[in-house]
CSV table of C-alpha atoms in Angstrom, one decimal:
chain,number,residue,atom,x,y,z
A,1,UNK,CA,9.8,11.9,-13.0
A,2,UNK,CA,8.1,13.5,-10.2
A,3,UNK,CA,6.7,10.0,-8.9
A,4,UNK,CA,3.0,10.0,-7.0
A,5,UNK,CA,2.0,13.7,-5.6
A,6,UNK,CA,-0.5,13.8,-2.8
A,7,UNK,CA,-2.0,17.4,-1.4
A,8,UNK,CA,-1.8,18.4,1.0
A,9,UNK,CA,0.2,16.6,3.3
A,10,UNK,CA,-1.5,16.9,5.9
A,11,UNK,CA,-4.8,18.4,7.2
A,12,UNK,CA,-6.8,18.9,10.6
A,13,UNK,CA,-10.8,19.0,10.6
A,14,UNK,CA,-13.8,18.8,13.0
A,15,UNK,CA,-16.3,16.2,13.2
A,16,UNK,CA,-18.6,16.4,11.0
A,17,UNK,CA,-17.3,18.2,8.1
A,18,UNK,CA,-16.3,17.6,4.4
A,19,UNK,CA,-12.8,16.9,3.2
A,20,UNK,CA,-11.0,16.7,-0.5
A,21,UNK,CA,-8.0,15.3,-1.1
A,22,UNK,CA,-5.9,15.4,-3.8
A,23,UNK,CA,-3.3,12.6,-5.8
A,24,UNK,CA,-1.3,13.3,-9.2
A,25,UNK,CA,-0.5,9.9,-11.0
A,26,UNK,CA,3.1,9.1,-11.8
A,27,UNK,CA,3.5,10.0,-15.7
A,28,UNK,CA,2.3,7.2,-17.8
A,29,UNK,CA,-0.3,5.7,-15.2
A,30,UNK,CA,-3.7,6.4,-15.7
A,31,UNK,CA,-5.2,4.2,-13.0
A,32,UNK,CA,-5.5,5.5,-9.6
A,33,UNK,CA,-6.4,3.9,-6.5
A,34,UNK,CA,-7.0,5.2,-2.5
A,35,UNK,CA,-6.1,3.7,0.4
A,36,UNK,CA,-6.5,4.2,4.0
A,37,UNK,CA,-3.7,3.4,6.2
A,38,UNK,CA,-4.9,3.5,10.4
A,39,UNK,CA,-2.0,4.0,13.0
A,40,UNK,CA,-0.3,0.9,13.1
A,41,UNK,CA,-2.3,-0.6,10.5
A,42,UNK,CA,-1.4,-2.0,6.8
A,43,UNK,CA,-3.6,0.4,4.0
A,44,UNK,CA,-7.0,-0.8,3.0
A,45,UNK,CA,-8.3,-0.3,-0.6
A,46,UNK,CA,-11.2,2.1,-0.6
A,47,UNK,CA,-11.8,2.5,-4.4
A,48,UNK,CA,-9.7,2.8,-8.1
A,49,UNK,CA,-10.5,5.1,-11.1
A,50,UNK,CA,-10.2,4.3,-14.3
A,51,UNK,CA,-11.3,6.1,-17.5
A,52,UNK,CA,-12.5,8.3,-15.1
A,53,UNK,CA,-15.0,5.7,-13.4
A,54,UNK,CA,-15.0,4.1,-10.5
A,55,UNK,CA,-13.7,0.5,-11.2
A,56,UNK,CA,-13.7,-0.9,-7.7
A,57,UNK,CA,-14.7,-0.2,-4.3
A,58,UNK,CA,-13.4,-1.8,-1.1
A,59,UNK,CA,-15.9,-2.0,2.5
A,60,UNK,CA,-16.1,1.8,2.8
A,61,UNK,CA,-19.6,3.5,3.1
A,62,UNK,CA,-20.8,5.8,0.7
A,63,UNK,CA,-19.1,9.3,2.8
A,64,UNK,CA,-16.2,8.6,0.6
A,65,UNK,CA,-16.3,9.0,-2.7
A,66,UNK,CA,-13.7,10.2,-5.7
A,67,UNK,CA,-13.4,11.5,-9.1
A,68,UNK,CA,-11.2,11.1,-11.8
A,69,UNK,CA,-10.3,14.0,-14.1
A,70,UNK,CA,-9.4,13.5,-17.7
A,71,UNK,CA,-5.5,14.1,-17.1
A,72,UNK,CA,-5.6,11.2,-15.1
A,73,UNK,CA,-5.6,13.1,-11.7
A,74,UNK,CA,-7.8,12.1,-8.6
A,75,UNK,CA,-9.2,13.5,-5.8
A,76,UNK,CA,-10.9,11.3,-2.7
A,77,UNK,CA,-14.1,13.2,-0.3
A,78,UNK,CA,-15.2,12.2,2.5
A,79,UNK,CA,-18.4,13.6,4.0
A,80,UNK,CA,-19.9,14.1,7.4
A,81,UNK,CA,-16.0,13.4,9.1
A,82,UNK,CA,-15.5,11.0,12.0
A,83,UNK,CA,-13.2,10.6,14.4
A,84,UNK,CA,-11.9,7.3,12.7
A,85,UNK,CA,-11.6,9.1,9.7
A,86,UNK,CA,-8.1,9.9,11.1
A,87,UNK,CA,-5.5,8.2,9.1
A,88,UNK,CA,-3.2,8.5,6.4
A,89,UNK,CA,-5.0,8.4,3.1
A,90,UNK,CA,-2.3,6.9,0.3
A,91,UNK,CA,-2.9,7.6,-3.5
A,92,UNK,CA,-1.2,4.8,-5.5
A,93,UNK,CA,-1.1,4.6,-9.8
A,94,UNK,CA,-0.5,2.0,-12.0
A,95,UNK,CA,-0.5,1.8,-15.9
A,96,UNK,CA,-4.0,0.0,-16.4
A,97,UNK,CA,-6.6,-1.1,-14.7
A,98,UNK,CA,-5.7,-5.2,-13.9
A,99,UNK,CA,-2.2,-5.0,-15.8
A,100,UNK,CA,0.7,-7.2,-14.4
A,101,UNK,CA,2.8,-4.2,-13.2
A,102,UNK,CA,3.1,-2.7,-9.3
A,103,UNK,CA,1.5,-0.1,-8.1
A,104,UNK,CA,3.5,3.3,-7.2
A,105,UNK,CA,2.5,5.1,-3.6
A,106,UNK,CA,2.4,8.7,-3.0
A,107,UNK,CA,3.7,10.0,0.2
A,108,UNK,CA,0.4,10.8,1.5
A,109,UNK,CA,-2.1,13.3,3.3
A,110,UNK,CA,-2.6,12.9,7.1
A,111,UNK,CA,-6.1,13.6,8.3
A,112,UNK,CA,-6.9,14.4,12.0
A,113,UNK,CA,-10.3,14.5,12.4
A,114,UNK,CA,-11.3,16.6,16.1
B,1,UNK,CA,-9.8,-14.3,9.6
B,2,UNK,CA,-7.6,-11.8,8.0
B,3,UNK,CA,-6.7,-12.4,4.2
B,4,UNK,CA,-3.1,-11.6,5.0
B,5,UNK,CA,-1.3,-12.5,8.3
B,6,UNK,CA,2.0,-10.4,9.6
B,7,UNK,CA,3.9,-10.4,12.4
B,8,UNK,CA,4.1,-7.1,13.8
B,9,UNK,CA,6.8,-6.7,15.7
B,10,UNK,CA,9.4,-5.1,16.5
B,11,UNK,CA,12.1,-7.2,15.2
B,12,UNK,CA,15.4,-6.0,16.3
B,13,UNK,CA,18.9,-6.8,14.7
B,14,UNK,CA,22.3,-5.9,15.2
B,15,UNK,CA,23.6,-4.4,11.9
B,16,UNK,CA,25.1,-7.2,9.3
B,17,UNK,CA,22.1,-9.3,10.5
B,18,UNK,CA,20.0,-11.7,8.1
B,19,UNK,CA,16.4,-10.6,8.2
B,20,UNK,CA,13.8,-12.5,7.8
B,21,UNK,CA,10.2,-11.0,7.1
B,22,UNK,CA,6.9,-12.9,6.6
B,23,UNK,CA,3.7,-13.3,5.8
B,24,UNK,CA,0.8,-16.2,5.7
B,25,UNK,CA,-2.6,-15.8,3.2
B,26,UNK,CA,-5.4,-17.8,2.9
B,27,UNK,CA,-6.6,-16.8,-0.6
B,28,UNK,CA,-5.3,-19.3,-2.7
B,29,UNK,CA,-6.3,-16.8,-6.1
B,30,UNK,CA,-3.2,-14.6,-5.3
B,31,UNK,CA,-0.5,-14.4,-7.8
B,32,UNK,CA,1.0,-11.1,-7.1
B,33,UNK,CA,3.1,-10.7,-4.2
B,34,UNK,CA,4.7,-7.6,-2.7
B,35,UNK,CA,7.2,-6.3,-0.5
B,36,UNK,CA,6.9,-2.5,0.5
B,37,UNK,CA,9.2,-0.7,3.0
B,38,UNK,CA,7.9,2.6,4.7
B,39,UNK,CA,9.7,5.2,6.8
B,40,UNK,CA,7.7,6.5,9.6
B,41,UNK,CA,5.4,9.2,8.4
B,42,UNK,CA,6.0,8.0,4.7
B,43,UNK,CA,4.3,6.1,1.9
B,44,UNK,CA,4.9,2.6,1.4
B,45,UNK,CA,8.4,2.1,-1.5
B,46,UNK,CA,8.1,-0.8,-3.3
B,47,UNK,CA,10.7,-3.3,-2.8
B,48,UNK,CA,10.2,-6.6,-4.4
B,49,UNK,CA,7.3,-7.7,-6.9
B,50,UNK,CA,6.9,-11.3,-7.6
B,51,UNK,CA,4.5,-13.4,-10.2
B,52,UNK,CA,3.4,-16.6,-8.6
B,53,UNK,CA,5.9,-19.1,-7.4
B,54,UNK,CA,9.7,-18.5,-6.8
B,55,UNK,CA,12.7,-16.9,-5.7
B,56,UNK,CA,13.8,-13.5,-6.6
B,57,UNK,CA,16.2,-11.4,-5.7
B,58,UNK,CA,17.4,-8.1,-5.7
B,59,UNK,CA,20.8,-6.6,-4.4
B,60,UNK,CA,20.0,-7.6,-0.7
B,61,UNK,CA,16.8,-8.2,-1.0
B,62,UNK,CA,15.5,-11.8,-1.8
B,63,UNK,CA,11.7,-12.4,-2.3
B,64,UNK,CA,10.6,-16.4,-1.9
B,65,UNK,CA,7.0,-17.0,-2.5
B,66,UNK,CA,5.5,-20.8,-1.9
B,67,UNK,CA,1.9,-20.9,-3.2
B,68,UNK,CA,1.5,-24.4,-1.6
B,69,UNK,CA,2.0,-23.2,1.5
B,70,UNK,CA,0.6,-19.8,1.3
B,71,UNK,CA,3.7,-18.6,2.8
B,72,UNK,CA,5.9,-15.7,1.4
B,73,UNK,CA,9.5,-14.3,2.8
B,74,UNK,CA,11.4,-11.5,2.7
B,75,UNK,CA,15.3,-12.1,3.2
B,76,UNK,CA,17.7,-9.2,3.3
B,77,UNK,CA,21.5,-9.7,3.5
B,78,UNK,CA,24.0,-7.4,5.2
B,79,UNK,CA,21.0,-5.4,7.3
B,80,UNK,CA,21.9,-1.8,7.6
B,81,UNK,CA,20.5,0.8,10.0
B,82,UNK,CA,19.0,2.3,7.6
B,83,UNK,CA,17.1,-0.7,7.2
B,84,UNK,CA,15.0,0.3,9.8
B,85,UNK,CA,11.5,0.7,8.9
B,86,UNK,CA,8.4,-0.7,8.3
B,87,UNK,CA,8.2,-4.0,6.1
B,88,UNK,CA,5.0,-4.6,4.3
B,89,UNK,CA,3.7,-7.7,2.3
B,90,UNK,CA,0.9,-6.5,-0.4
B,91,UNK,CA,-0.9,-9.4,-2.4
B,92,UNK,CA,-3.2,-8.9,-5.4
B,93,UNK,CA,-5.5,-11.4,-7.7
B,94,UNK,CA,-4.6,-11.5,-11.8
B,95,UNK,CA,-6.9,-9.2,-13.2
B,96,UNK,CA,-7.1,-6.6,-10.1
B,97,UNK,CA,-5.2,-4.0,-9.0
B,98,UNK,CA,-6.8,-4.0,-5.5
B,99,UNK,CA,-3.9,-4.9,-2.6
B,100,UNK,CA,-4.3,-6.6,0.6
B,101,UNK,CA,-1.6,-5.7,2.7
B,102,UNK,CA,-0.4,-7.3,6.3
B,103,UNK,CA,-0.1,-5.2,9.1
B,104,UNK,CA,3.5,-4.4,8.7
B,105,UNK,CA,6.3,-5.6,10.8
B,106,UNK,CA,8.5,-3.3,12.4
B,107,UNK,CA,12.2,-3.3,11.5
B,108,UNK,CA,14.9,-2.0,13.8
B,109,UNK,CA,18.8,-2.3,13.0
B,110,UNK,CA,21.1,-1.3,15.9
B,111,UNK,CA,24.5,0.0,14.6
């Protein structure tokens, strides 16, 4: 079982610009969720797919936003980059959407925004 | 007010230590509570996963949650160098999958 992929692991981009990251679910999840983890800092939800729909959304503005594919995969964009972008942005899946079971974390993508 | 209160750290132990690791909350519609470890530069491992009220334990681990309070604990037996990481406490509602996480508190096990 190859667990939670993330890609890549880790990324640099200017100001300003666009970024897509990518999560594979561990096999027989199909709920994903994103978090952002600061330095020092516990993660903070940003949003969870479901049936490819977005099911619910933390205090993030509307520069991120994610898609879920029909094999269950995920990716997360964030638009118009700032510098407190720059974190590292955790992919976790579950098996359901509100099920009583824990959530699995990938190893994540660092993003340095400059 | 955060949600989730954590002591950050560092804690430092000699090895064969008893840990203690906590956390407080102040939403009383939690009844999921979670223990993650994570290595520097790594994504958080689960550790313990408890359903409302209780003890639990695992190995060296031992999860104690009192909903009263609004107080859960970590415990781990026989600490270990490689024990050394980052402890986080996760909480979630019934129904939601959503996490709120403490800040994390910093583990460090001297041989």
């Amino acid at each position: 079982d190859a667990g939670v992929t993330q890609s890549p692991t880790h990324l640099i981009k200017t100001r300003g610009q666009q970024v897509t990251l990518r999560c594979s679910p561990k096999s027989g999840h199909d709920t994903v969720s994103w978090y952002q983890q600061a330095l020092g800092q516990g993660p903070q939800f940003i949003f969870q797919y479901y049936e490819e729909e977005e099911r619910q959304r933390g205090n993030f503005p509307d520069r991120f936003s994610g898609h879920q594919f029909p094999n269950y995969s995920s990716e997360l964009n964030v638009n118009a980059l700032l510098l407190g972008d720059s974190a590292l942005y955790l992919c976790a899946s579950s098996p359901g959407p509100g099920g009583d079971t824990e959530a699995f974390f990938g190893q994540g993508t660092r993003l340095t925004v400059v | 007010q955060k949600e989730v209160e954590q002591d950050p750290g560092p804690l430092s132990v000699p090895e064969g230590a008893i840990v203690s690791l906590n956390c407080t909350y102040s939403n009383s519609a939690f009844q999921y509570f979670m223990w993650y470890r994570q290595y520097s530069r790594k994504g958080p491992e689960l550790l313990m996963y408890t359903y409302s009220s209780g003890n639990k334990e695992d190995g060296r681990f031992t999860a104690q949650v009192d909903k009263s309070s609004k107080y859960i604990s970590l415990f781990i037996r026989d600490s270990q160098p490689s024990d050394s990481a980052t402890y986080l406490c996760a909480m979630r509602n019934t129904g939601f999958q959503k996490l709120v996480f403490g800040t994390g508190t910093r583990l460090l096990v001297s041989p």
